[in-house]
């Protein structure tokens, strides 16, 4: 059975799958100069790929069942512009994000007989702009669906060709961009994905559209395994998912990975699988989440595990 098929089967089980945490912010903590970089964490594919593998390894040790590639802010135009690479070399660099994650997963599998799945990260067009516009989505008004499809197509193609187990459409701020991703995904009929939205509050995604309308658009795709939210405050997760619960087809599930939490009720009233963390969520936080959701042991960095008092 292929890794993608195994992932599909695991999602159907009555046990949560644990995502990793904030890979970009974890890399940034090691190399603060990445903050404000036009390529953000994707630059490390070029400058320090070994550090990316080390971060993947930390999250796997801490209990992540799924790790995401360092390709959120990657793009072929970005690599050409900011690294001076050719289009061909830019494609190879983007694909290397999958290879690095797979190497980390296989290394840990050899040691523990348990392998993590690899999700190929696709950020929104706004991530390429590197101006925070993925948290507003205003750029979508001036772009056509076809233009957005043209932008995302090479990125998805690289991740698929490199063998990602699933594609992660992350921090999507507008229904128009969701539509573009749903449509372009059809060009890769053997691939599956999840769609997670950037949300502004308990009811809307970043561009002000209702989350329920965004979910309806996402659910037009037969290739989506999950839909949900990421890069948001933890307290908006349950209200958003609860409001759209009736719209979720039985073959799909929710995905949620909010930003760093001081307190997060992991006993949500809706079933969320996979679940994990986004910005500033560290390996120790993932170990804590796994313990609370699955009850099995995961390792934390020394003196870095959240205490019961600080997280409950």
PDB file of C-alpha atoms in Angstrom:
ATOM      1  CA  UNK A   1       0.000   0.000   0.000  1.00  0.00           C
ATOM      2  CA  UNK A   2       1.346   3.458  -0.911  1.00  0.00           C
ATOM      3  CA  UNK A   3       2.023   6.079   1.758  1.00  0.00           C
ATOM      4  CA  UNK A   4      -0.839   8.180   0.404  1.00  0.00           C
ATOM      5  CA  UNK A   5      -3.226   5.216   0.692  1.00  0.00           C
ATOM      6  CA  UNK A   6      -1.988   4.518   4.208  1.00  0.00           C
ATOM      7  CA  UNK A   7      -2.661   8.131   5.151  1.00  0.00           C
ATOM      8  CA  UNK A   8      -6.191   7.893   3.784  1.00  0.00           C
ATOM      9  CA  UNK A   9      -6.801   4.777   5.869  1.00  0.00           C
ATOM     10  CA  UNK A  10      -5.351   6.393   8.991  1.00  0.00           C
ATOM     11  CA  UNK A  11      -7.676   9.364   8.579  1.00  0.00           C
ATOM     12  CA  UNK A  12     -10.649   7.006   8.643  1.00  0.00           C
ATOM     13  CA  UNK A  13      -9.591   5.565  11.991  1.00  0.00           C
ATOM     14  CA  UNK A  14     -11.011   6.823  15.256  1.00  0.00           C
ATOM     15  CA  UNK A  15      -7.634   8.118  16.422  1.00  0.00           C
ATOM     16  CA  UNK A  16      -6.202  11.595  15.822  1.00  0.00           C
ATOM     17  CA  UNK A  17      -3.202  12.109  13.614  1.00  0.00           C
ATOM     18  CA  UNK A  18      -0.721  14.589  15.039  1.00  0.00           C
ATOM     19  CA  UNK A  19       0.712  17.269  12.779  1.00  0.00           C
ATOM     20  CA  UNK A  20       4.000  18.983  13.427  1.00  0.00           C
ATOM     21  CA  UNK A  21       4.255  22.563  14.673  1.00  0.00           C
ATOM     22  CA  UNK A  22       5.611  25.817  13.316  1.00  0.00           C
ATOM     23  CA  UNK A  23       8.502  24.734  11.108  1.00  0.00           C
ATOM     24  CA  UNK A  24       9.093  28.259   9.834  1.00  0.00           C
ATOM     25  CA  UNK A  25       9.140  29.877  13.262  1.00  0.00           C
ATOM     26  CA  UNK A  26      11.275  27.031  14.616  1.00  0.00           C
ATOM     27  CA  UNK A  27      13.835  27.652  11.869  1.00  0.00           C
ATOM     28  CA  UNK A  28      13.595  31.369  12.539  1.00  0.00           C
ATOM     29  CA  UNK A  29      14.382  30.762  16.205  1.00  0.00           C
ATOM     30  CA  UNK A  30      17.623  29.074  15.155  1.00  0.00           C
ATOM     31  CA  UNK A  31      18.458  31.677  12.512  1.00  0.00           C
ATOM     32  CA  UNK A  32      16.770  35.006  13.425  1.00  0.00           C
ATOM     33  CA  UNK A  33      17.944  36.612  10.178  1.00  0.00           C
ATOM     34  CA  UNK A  34      15.194  34.646   8.428  1.00  0.00           C
ATOM     35  CA  UNK A  35      12.614  37.032   9.899  1.00  0.00           C
ATOM     36  CA  UNK A  36      11.525  39.407   7.164  1.00  0.00           C
ATOM     37  CA  UNK A  37      13.313  37.436   4.442  1.00  0.00           C
ATOM     38  CA  UNK A  38      11.358  37.405   1.179  1.00  0.00           C
ATOM     39  CA  UNK A  39      11.659  33.602   1.099  1.00  0.00           C
ATOM     40  CA  UNK A  40      11.357  33.094   4.877  1.00  0.00           C
ATOM     41  CA  UNK A  41      11.872  29.428   5.785  1.00  0.00           C
ATOM     42  CA  UNK A  42      12.160  28.398   2.121  1.00  0.00           C
ATOM     43  CA  UNK A  43      15.586  30.071   1.969  1.00  0.00           C
ATOM     44  CA  UNK A  44      16.920  27.301   4.207  1.00  0.00           C
ATOM     45  CA  UNK A  45      16.359  24.848   1.349  1.00  0.00           C
ATOM     46  CA  UNK A  46      19.235  26.691  -0.310  1.00  0.00           C
ATOM     47  CA  UNK A  47      21.341  27.912   2.619  1.00  0.00           C
ATOM     48  CA  UNK A  48      21.000  25.237   5.305  1.00  0.00           C
ATOM     49  CA  UNK A  49      19.096  22.089   4.299  1.00  0.00           C
ATOM     50  CA  UNK A  50      20.615  20.117   7.186  1.00  0.00           C
ATOM     51  CA  UNK A  51      18.891  22.438   9.655  1.00  0.00           C
ATOM     52  CA  UNK A  52      15.549  21.693   7.998  1.00  0.00           C
ATOM     53  CA  UNK A  53      16.140  17.957   8.429  1.00  0.00           C
ATOM     54  CA  UNK A  54      17.057  18.523  12.069  1.00  0.00           C
ATOM     55  CA  UNK A  55      13.803  20.421  12.677  1.00  0.00           C
ATOM     56  CA  UNK A  56      11.770  17.696  10.972  1.00  0.00           C
ATOM     57  CA  UNK A  57      13.502  15.161  13.200  1.00  0.00           C
ATOM     58  CA  UNK A  58      12.677  17.113  16.347  1.00  0.00           C
ATOM     59  CA  UNK A  59       8.988  17.147  15.498  1.00  0.00           C
ATOM     60  CA  UNK A  60       8.961  13.437  14.632  1.00  0.00           C
ATOM     61  CA  UNK A  61      10.670  12.564  17.928  1.00  0.00           C
ATOM     62  CA  UNK A  62       8.057  14.685  19.698  1.00  0.00           C
ATOM     63  CA  UNK A  63       5.254  12.607  18.222  1.00  0.00           C
ATOM     64  CA  UNK A  64       4.271  14.145  14.884  1.00  0.00           C
ATOM     65  CA  UNK A  65       2.572  11.665  12.552  1.00  0.00           C
ATOM     66  CA  UNK A  66       2.702  14.178   9.674  1.00  0.00           C
ATOM     67  CA  UNK A  67       5.486  16.644   8.904  1.00  0.00           C
ATOM     68  CA  UNK A  68       5.116  19.543   6.473  1.00  0.00           C
ATOM     69  CA  UNK A  69       7.767  20.614   3.998  1.00  0.00           C
ATOM     70  CA  UNK A  70       9.665  23.913   4.169  1.00  0.00           C
ATOM     71  CA  UNK A  71       7.962  25.106   0.990  1.00  0.00           C
ATOM     72  CA  UNK A  72       5.194  27.356   2.337  1.00  0.00           C
ATOM     73  CA  UNK A  73       6.822  30.536   1.011  1.00  0.00           C
ATOM     74  CA  UNK A  74       8.660  28.815  -1.825  1.00  0.00           C
ATOM     75  CA  UNK A  75       7.967  29.607  -5.450  1.00  0.00           C
ATOM     76  CA  UNK A  76       9.873  29.249  -8.681  1.00  0.00           C
ATOM     77  CA  UNK A  77       9.614  33.012  -9.422  1.00  0.00           C
ATOM     78  CA  UNK A  78      10.837  33.725  -5.896  1.00  0.00           C
ATOM     79  CA  UNK A  79      13.861  31.462  -6.228  1.00  0.00           C
ATOM     80  CA  UNK A  80      14.704  32.978  -9.614  1.00  0.00           C
ATOM     81  CA  UNK A  81      14.392  36.540  -8.277  1.00  0.00           C
ATOM     82  CA  UNK A  82      15.975  36.197  -4.843  1.00  0.00           C
ATOM     83  CA  UNK A  83      18.496  33.394  -5.323  1.00  0.00           C
ATOM     84  CA  UNK A  84      19.446  33.974  -8.957  1.00  0.00           C
ATOM     85  CA  UNK A  85      18.638  30.382  -9.906  1.00  0.00           C
ATOM     86  CA  UNK A  86      17.422  29.146 -13.258  1.00  0.00           C
ATOM     87  CA  UNK A  87      13.870  27.866 -13.582  1.00  0.00           C
ATOM     88  CA  UNK A  88      15.173  24.297 -13.715  1.00  0.00           C
ATOM     89  CA  UNK A  89      17.300  24.683 -10.598  1.00  0.00           C
ATOM     90  CA  UNK A  90      14.407  26.422  -8.842  1.00  0.00           C
ATOM     91  CA  UNK A  91      12.210  23.406  -9.532  1.00  0.00           C
ATOM     92  CA  UNK A  92      14.874  21.096  -8.123  1.00  0.00           C
ATOM     93  CA  UNK A  93      15.207  23.255  -5.013  1.00  0.00           C
ATOM     94  CA  UNK A  94      11.458  23.242  -4.412  1.00  0.00           C
ATOM     95  CA  UNK A  95      11.363  19.463  -4.834  1.00  0.00           C
ATOM     96  CA  UNK A  96      14.204  19.122  -2.339  1.00  0.00           C
ATOM     97  CA  UNK A  97      11.783  20.206   0.383  1.00  0.00           C
ATOM     98  CA  UNK A  98       9.977  16.882  -0.037  1.00  0.00           C
ATOM     99  CA  UNK A  99      13.207  14.902  -0.213  1.00  0.00           C
ATOM    100  CA  UNK A 100      14.497  16.440   3.036  1.00  0.00           C
ATOM    101  CA  UNK A 101      11.261  15.611   4.858  1.00  0.00           C
ATOM    102  CA  UNK A 102      11.259  12.066   3.500  1.00  0.00           C
ATOM    103  CA  UNK A 103      14.880  11.566   4.563  1.00  0.00           C
ATOM    104  CA  UNK A 104      14.001  12.662   8.093  1.00  0.00           C
ATOM    105  CA  UNK A 105      10.936  10.400   8.167  1.00  0.00           C
ATOM    106  CA  UNK A 106      12.855   7.397   6.838  1.00  0.00           C
ATOM    107  CA  UNK A 107      15.718   7.913   9.285  1.00  0.00           C
ATOM    108  CA  UNK A 108      13.323   7.909  12.216  1.00  0.00           C
ATOM    109  CA  UNK A 109      11.424   4.955  10.730  1.00  0.00           C
ATOM    110  CA  UNK A 110      14.638   2.925  10.687  1.00  0.00           C
ATOM    111  CA  UNK A 111      15.069   3.641  14.404  1.00  0.00           C
ATOM    112  CA  UNK A 112      11.482   3.269  15.605  1.00  0.00           C
ATOM    113  CA  UNK A 113       9.757   1.231  12.845  1.00  0.00           C
ATOM    114  CA  UNK A 114       7.233   4.057  12.559  1.00  0.00           C
ATOM    115  CA  UNK A 115       7.339   6.557   9.712  1.00  0.00           C
ATOM    116  CA  UNK A 116       5.824  10.013   9.489  1.00  0.00           C
ATOM    117  CA  UNK A 117       3.799  11.086   6.465  1.00  0.00           C
ATOM    118  CA  UNK A 118       5.057  14.037   4.407  1.00  0.00           C
ATOM    119  CA  UNK A 119       2.700  16.893   3.534  1.00  0.00           C
ATOM    120  CA  UNK A 120       3.888  19.170   0.746  1.00  0.00           C
ATOM    121  CA  UNK A 121       3.171  22.725   1.863  1.00  0.00           C
ATOM    122  CA  UNK A 122       1.578  25.180  -0.566  1.00  0.00           C
ATOM    123  CA  UNK A 123       1.141  28.671   0.821  1.00  0.00           C
ATOM    124  CA  UNK A 124      -1.194  31.281  -0.670  1.00  0.00           C
ATOM    125  CA  UNK A 125      -0.178  33.794  -3.323  1.00  0.00           C
ATOM    126  CA  UNK A 126       0.155  36.315  -0.508  1.00  0.00           C
ATOM    127  CA  UNK A 127       3.020  34.335   1.021  1.00  0.00           C
ATOM    128  CA  UNK A 128       4.978  34.897  -2.204  1.00  0.00           C
ATOM    129  CA  UNK A 129       4.393  38.641  -1.795  1.00  0.00           C
ATOM    130  CA  UNK A 130       5.990  38.432   1.678  1.00  0.00           C
ATOM    131  CA  UNK A 131       3.972  41.363   3.004  1.00  0.00           C
ATOM    132  CA  UNK A 132       1.544  39.601   5.318  1.00  0.00           C
ATOM    133  CA  UNK A 133      -1.299  39.795   2.809  1.00  0.00           C
ATOM    134  CA  UNK A 134      -2.211  36.146   3.394  1.00  0.00           C
ATOM    135  CA  UNK A 135      -3.847  37.457   6.567  1.00  0.00           C
ATOM    136  CA  UNK A 136      -6.094  39.818   4.600  1.00  0.00           C
ATOM    137  CA  UNK A 137      -6.511  38.256   1.178  1.00  0.00           C
ATOM    138  CA  UNK A 138      -7.090  41.613  -0.509  1.00  0.00           C
ATOM    139  CA  UNK A 139      -4.812  40.707  -3.428  1.00  0.00           C
ATOM    140  CA  UNK A 140      -7.367  38.180  -4.678  1.00  0.00           C
ATOM    141  CA  UNK A 141      -9.660  40.975  -5.870  1.00  0.00           C
ATOM    142  CA  UNK A 142      -7.162  42.010  -8.549  1.00  0.00           C
ATOM    143  CA  UNK A 143      -6.263  38.490  -9.684  1.00  0.00           C
ATOM    144  CA  UNK A 144      -8.327  36.110 -11.779  1.00  0.00           C
ATOM    145  CA  UNK A 145      -8.853  32.477 -10.874  1.00  0.00           C
ATOM    146  CA  UNK A 146      -6.770  31.550 -13.930  1.00  0.00           C
ATOM    147  CA  UNK A 147      -3.888  33.766 -12.786  1.00  0.00           C
ATOM    148  CA  UNK A 148      -3.918  32.100  -9.374  1.00  0.00           C
ATOM    149  CA  UNK A 149      -4.000  28.661 -10.996  1.00  0.00           C
ATOM    150  CA  UNK A 150      -1.020  29.580 -13.165  1.00  0.00           C
ATOM    151  CA  UNK A 151       0.897  30.677 -10.075  1.00  0.00           C
ATOM    152  CA  UNK A 152       0.185  27.558  -8.016  1.00  0.00           C
ATOM    153  CA  UNK A 153       0.471  24.920 -10.759  1.00  0.00           C
ATOM    154  CA  UNK A 154       4.307  24.624 -10.891  1.00  0.00           C
ATOM    155  CA  UNK A 155       4.543  24.483  -7.093  1.00  0.00           C
ATOM    156  CA  UNK A 156       2.028  21.652  -6.862  1.00  0.00           C
ATOM    157  CA  UNK A 157       3.666  19.848  -9.778  1.00  0.00           C
ATOM    158  CA  UNK A 158       7.052  19.903  -8.017  1.00  0.00           C
ATOM    159  CA  UNK A 159       5.612  18.532  -4.778  1.00  0.00           C
ATOM    160  CA  UNK A 160       3.713  15.791  -6.606  1.00  0.00           C
ATOM    161  CA  UNK A 161       6.722  14.823  -8.722  1.00  0.00           C
ATOM    162  CA  UNK A 162       8.893  14.662  -5.590  1.00  0.00           C
ATOM    163  CA  UNK A 163       6.476  12.206  -3.974  1.00  0.00           C
ATOM    164  CA  UNK A 164       4.692  14.127  -1.214  1.00  0.00           C
ATOM    165  CA  UNK A 165       2.110  11.897   0.478  1.00  0.00           C
ATOM    166  CA  UNK A 166      -0.454  14.697   0.546  1.00  0.00           C
ATOM    167  CA  UNK A 167      -0.581  18.357  -0.467  1.00  0.00           C
ATOM    168  CA  UNK A 168      -1.287  20.926   2.259  1.00  0.00           C
ATOM    169  CA  UNK A 169      -2.965  24.095   0.986  1.00  0.00           C
ATOM    170  CA  UNK A 170      -2.292  26.340   3.971  1.00  0.00           C
ATOM    171  CA  UNK A 171      -3.415  29.738   5.285  1.00  0.00           C
ATOM    172  CA  UNK A 172      -5.735  30.325   2.323  1.00  0.00           C
ATOM    173  CA  UNK A 173      -7.385  33.742   2.826  1.00  0.00           C
ATOM    174  CA  UNK A 174     -10.042  33.928   0.112  1.00  0.00           C
ATOM    175  CA  UNK A 175     -12.721  31.875  -1.580  1.00  0.00           C
ATOM    176  CA  UNK A 176     -11.334  32.829  -4.993  1.00  0.00           C
ATOM    177  CA  UNK A 177      -7.948  31.313  -4.167  1.00  0.00           C
ATOM    178  CA  UNK A 178      -9.659  28.246  -2.741  1.00  0.00           C
ATOM    179  CA  UNK A 179     -11.530  27.877  -6.036  1.00  0.00           C
ATOM    180  CA  UNK A 180      -8.268  28.179  -7.972  1.00  0.00           C
ATOM    181  CA  UNK A 181      -6.634  25.467  -5.870  1.00  0.00           C
ATOM    182  CA  UNK A 182      -9.638  23.151  -6.150  1.00  0.00           C
ATOM    183  CA  UNK A 183      -9.563  23.537  -9.927  1.00  0.00           C
ATOM    184  CA  UNK A 184      -5.810  23.160 -10.401  1.00  0.00           C
ATOM    185  CA  UNK A 185      -5.742  20.093  -8.148  1.00  0.00           C
ATOM    186  CA  UNK A 186      -7.927  18.325 -10.736  1.00  0.00           C
ATOM    187  CA  UNK A 187      -4.948  18.463 -13.082  1.00  0.00           C
ATOM    188  CA  UNK A 188      -3.223  16.038 -10.699  1.00  0.00           C
ATOM    189  CA  UNK A 189      -5.938  13.363 -10.412  1.00  0.00           C
ATOM    190  CA  UNK A 190      -3.825  10.899  -8.434  1.00  0.00           C
ATOM    191  CA  UNK A 191      -3.028  13.448  -5.724  1.00  0.00           C
ATOM    192  CA  UNK A 192      -4.951  14.332  -2.581  1.00  0.00           C
ATOM    193  CA  UNK A 193      -4.796  17.364  -0.336  1.00  0.00           C
ATOM    194  CA  UNK A 194      -6.213  19.266   2.578  1.00  0.00           C
ATOM    195  CA  UNK A 195      -7.324  22.903   2.564  1.00  0.00           C
ATOM    196  CA  UNK A 196      -6.888  25.086   5.642  1.00  0.00           C
ATOM    197  CA  UNK A 197      -8.011  28.689   5.818  1.00  0.00           C
ATOM    198  CA  UNK A 198      -6.609  31.813   7.404  1.00  0.00           C
ATOM    199  CA  UNK A 199      -9.460  33.030   9.596  1.00  0.00           C
ATOM    200  CA  UNK A 200     -10.072  36.488  10.971  1.00  0.00           C
ATOM    201  CA  UNK A 201     -12.528  35.647  13.732  1.00  0.00           C
ATOM    202  CA  UNK A 202     -15.077  33.062  14.893  1.00  0.00           C
ATOM    203  CA  UNK A 203     -17.105  33.319  11.663  1.00  0.00           C
ATOM    204  CA  UNK A 204     -15.023  34.523   8.740  1.00  0.00           C
ATOM    205  CA  UNK A 205     -11.879  33.796   6.784  1.00  0.00           C
ATOM    206  CA  UNK A 206      -9.259  36.495   6.265  1.00  0.00           C
ATOM    207  CA  UNK A 207     -10.944  38.311   3.367  1.00  0.00           C
ATOM    208  CA  UNK A 208     -14.203  38.630   5.309  1.00  0.00           C
ATOM    209  CA  UNK A 209     -16.065  35.785   3.600  1.00  0.00           C
ATOM    210  CA  UNK A 210     -18.006  33.398   5.793  1.00  0.00           C
ATOM    211  CA  UNK A 211     -16.063  30.294   6.761  1.00  0.00           C
ATOM    212  CA  UNK A 212     -19.128  28.232   5.883  1.00  0.00           C
ATOM    213  CA  UNK A 213     -19.008  29.558   2.298  1.00  0.00           C
ATOM    214  CA  UNK A 214     -15.298  28.749   2.091  1.00  0.00           C
ATOM    215  CA  UNK A 215     -15.947  25.197   3.286  1.00  0.00           C
ATOM    216  CA  UNK A 216     -18.653  24.770   0.655  1.00  0.00           C
ATOM    217  CA  UNK A 217     -16.181  25.799  -2.042  1.00  0.00           C
ATOM    218  CA  UNK A 218     -13.515  23.420  -0.721  1.00  0.00           C
ATOM    219  CA  UNK A 219     -15.978  20.549  -0.569  1.00  0.00           C
ATOM    220  CA  UNK A 220     -16.482  20.750  -4.325  1.00  0.00           C
ATOM    221  CA  UNK A 221     -13.235  18.808  -4.598  1.00  0.00           C
ATOM    222  CA  UNK A 222     -13.331  15.018  -4.451  1.00  0.00           C
ATOM    223  CA  UNK A 223      -9.570  15.040  -3.844  1.00  0.00           C
ATOM    224  CA  UNK A 224      -9.623  16.818  -0.497  1.00  0.00           C
ATOM    225  CA  UNK A 225      -9.177  14.576   2.528  1.00  0.00           C
ATOM    226  CA  UNK A 226      -9.744  17.372   5.034  1.00  0.00           C
ATOM    227  CA  UNK A 227     -10.668  21.035   5.334  1.00  0.00           C
ATOM    228  CA  UNK A 228     -10.201  23.405   8.242  1.00  0.00           C
ATOM    229  CA  UNK A 229      -8.132  26.207   9.735  1.00  0.00           C
ATOM    230  CA  UNK A 230      -4.549  27.066  10.566  1.00  0.00           C
ATOM    231  CA  UNK A 231      -2.443  30.019  11.721  1.00  0.00           C
ATOM    232  CA  UNK A 232      -5.276  31.281  13.920  1.00  0.00           C
ATOM    233  CA  UNK A 233      -5.954  31.778  17.642  1.00  0.00           C
ATOM    234  CA  UNK A 234      -6.903  28.474  19.290  1.00  0.00           C
ATOM    235  CA  UNK A 235     -10.203  29.832  20.599  1.00  0.00           C
ATOM    236  CA  UNK A 236     -11.688  30.306  17.116  1.00  0.00           C
ATOM    237  CA  UNK A 237     -11.204  26.688  16.056  1.00  0.00           C
ATOM    238  CA  UNK A 238     -14.278  25.082  17.588  1.00  0.00           C
ATOM    239  CA  UNK A 239     -16.795  27.858  16.727  1.00  0.00           C
ATOM    240  CA  UNK A 240     -15.668  27.842  13.093  1.00  0.00           C
ATOM    241  CA  UNK A 241     -15.777  24.082  12.676  1.00  0.00           C
ATOM    242  CA  UNK A 242     -19.009  23.724  14.617  1.00  0.00           C
ATOM    243  CA  UNK A 243     -20.756  26.268  12.370  1.00  0.00           C
ATOM    244  CA  UNK A 244     -19.780  24.291   9.268  1.00  0.00           C
ATOM    245  CA  UNK A 245     -20.219  20.774  10.654  1.00  0.00           C
ATOM    246  CA  UNK A 246     -23.312  20.022   8.579  1.00  0.00           C
ATOM    247  CA  UNK A 247     -21.440  20.920   5.372  1.00  0.00           C
ATOM    248  CA  UNK A 248     -18.659  18.378   5.801  1.00  0.00           C
ATOM    249  CA  UNK A 249     -19.091  15.300   3.576  1.00  0.00           C
ATOM    250  CA  UNK A 250     -18.760  11.951   5.385  1.00  0.00           C
ATOM    251  CA  UNK A 251     -15.606  11.064   3.444  1.00  0.00           C
ATOM    252  CA  UNK A 252     -13.812  14.208   4.674  1.00  0.00           C
ATOM    253  CA  UNK A 253     -12.580  15.288   8.079  1.00  0.00           C
ATOM    254  CA  UNK A 254     -11.507  18.494   9.784  1.00  0.00           C
ATOM    255  CA  UNK A 255      -7.911  19.668  10.038  1.00  0.00           C
ATOM    256  CA  UNK A 256      -6.864  22.289  12.596  1.00  0.00           C
ATOM    257  CA  UNK A 257      -3.493  23.650  13.597  1.00  0.00           C
ATOM    258  CA  UNK A 258      -3.698  26.968  15.434  1.00  0.00           C
ATOM    259  CA  UNK A 259      -0.856  29.187  16.552  1.00  0.00           C
ATOM    260  CA  UNK A 260       0.900  28.882  19.914  1.00  0.00           C
ATOM    261  CA  UNK A 261      -1.534  28.244  22.727  1.00  0.00           C
ATOM    262  CA  UNK A 262      -1.335  29.193  26.394  1.00  0.00           C
ATOM    263  CA  UNK A 263      -4.469  27.139  26.897  1.00  0.00           C
ATOM    264  CA  UNK A 264      -6.257  24.978  24.352  1.00  0.00           C
ATOM    265  CA  UNK A 265      -9.119  22.633  25.100  1.00  0.00           C
ATOM    266  CA  UNK A 266      -8.091  19.561  23.124  1.00  0.00           C
ATOM    267  CA  UNK A 267     -11.475  17.936  23.836  1.00  0.00           C
ATOM    268  CA  UNK A 268     -13.232  19.695  20.975  1.00  0.00           C
ATOM    269  CA  UNK A 269     -16.906  19.135  20.347  1.00  0.00           C
ATOM    270  CA  UNK A 270     -16.098  18.168  16.767  1.00  0.00           C
ATOM    271  CA  UNK A 271     -13.776  15.451  15.521  1.00  0.00           C
ATOM    272  CA  UNK A 272     -10.517  16.934  14.232  1.00  0.00           C
ATOM    273  CA  UNK A 273      -7.994  14.744  12.449  1.00  0.00           C
ATOM    274  CA  UNK A 274      -5.287  15.721  11.722  1.00  0.00           C
ATOM    275  CA  UNK A 275      -4.460  18.313  14.370  1.00  0.00           C
ATOM    276  CA  UNK A 276      -1.275  20.099  15.328  1.00  0.00           C
ATOM    277  CA  UNK A 277       0.198  23.567  15.580  1.00  0.00           C
ATOM    278  CA  UNK A 278       1.283  26.481  13.446  1.00  0.00           C
ATOM    279  CA  UNK A 279       3.367  29.557  14.302  1.00  0.00           C
ATOM    280  CA  UNK A 280       5.495  29.335  17.459  1.00  0.00           C
ATOM    281  CA  UNK A 281       4.268  25.821  18.268  1.00  0.00           C
ATOM    282  CA  UNK A 282       7.419  23.948  19.229  1.00  0.00           C
ATOM    283  CA  UNK A 283       8.304  20.238  19.415  1.00  0.00           C
ATOM    284  CA  UNK A 284       7.592  20.204  23.151  1.00  0.00           C
ATOM    285  CA  UNK A 285       4.089  21.540  22.472  1.00  0.00           C
ATOM    286  CA  UNK A 286       3.497  18.735  19.976  1.00  0.00           C
ATOM    287  CA  UNK A 287       4.651  16.191  22.566  1.00  0.00           C
ATOM    288  CA  UNK A 288       2.154  17.687  25.021  1.00  0.00           C
ATOM    289  CA  UNK A 289      -0.617  17.599  22.404  1.00  0.00           C
ATOM    290  CA  UNK A 290       0.085  13.979  21.543  1.00  0.00           C
ATOM    291  CA  UNK A 291       0.001  12.988  25.204  1.00  0.00           C
ATOM    292  CA  UNK A 292      -3.345  14.738  25.723  1.00  0.00           C
ATOM    293  CA  UNK A 293      -4.949  13.399  22.555  1.00  0.00           C
ATOM    294  CA  UNK A 294      -3.454   9.924  22.274  1.00  0.00           C
ATOM    295  CA  UNK A 295      -2.079   9.182  25.720  1.00  0.00           C
ATOM    296  CA  UNK A 296       1.148   7.647  24.452  1.00  0.00           C
ATOM    297  CA  UNK A 297       4.636   8.839  25.249  1.00  0.00           C
ATOM    298  CA  UNK A 298       6.591  11.309  23.178  1.00  0.00           C
ATOM    299  CA  UNK A 299       9.862  12.945  23.964  1.00  0.00           C
ATOM    300  CA  UNK A 300      10.256  16.616  24.857  1.00  0.00           C
ATOM    301  CA  UNK A 301      13.308  18.782  24.800  1.00  0.00           C
ATOM    302  CA  UNK A 302      14.820  19.015  28.302  1.00  0.00           C
ATOM    303  CA  UNK A 303      13.119  21.608  30.490  1.00  0.00           C
ATOM    304  CA  UNK A 304      10.923  22.667  27.586  1.00  0.00           C
ATOM    305  CA  UNK A 305       7.760  20.614  28.050  1.00  0.00           C
ATOM    306  CA  UNK A 306       4.668  22.636  28.936  1.00  0.00           C
ATOM    307  CA  UNK A 307       3.387  21.958  32.420  1.00  0.00           C
ATOM    308  CA  UNK A 308      -0.199  21.065  33.203  1.00  0.00           C
ATOM    309  CA  UNK A 309      -0.673  24.447  34.836  1.00  0.00           C
ATOM    310  CA  UNK A 310       0.567  26.375  31.807  1.00  0.00           C
ATOM    311  CA  UNK A 311      -1.401  24.475  29.171  1.00  0.00           C
ATOM    312  CA  UNK A 312      -4.690  23.450  30.650  1.00  0.00           C
TER     313      UNK A 312
END
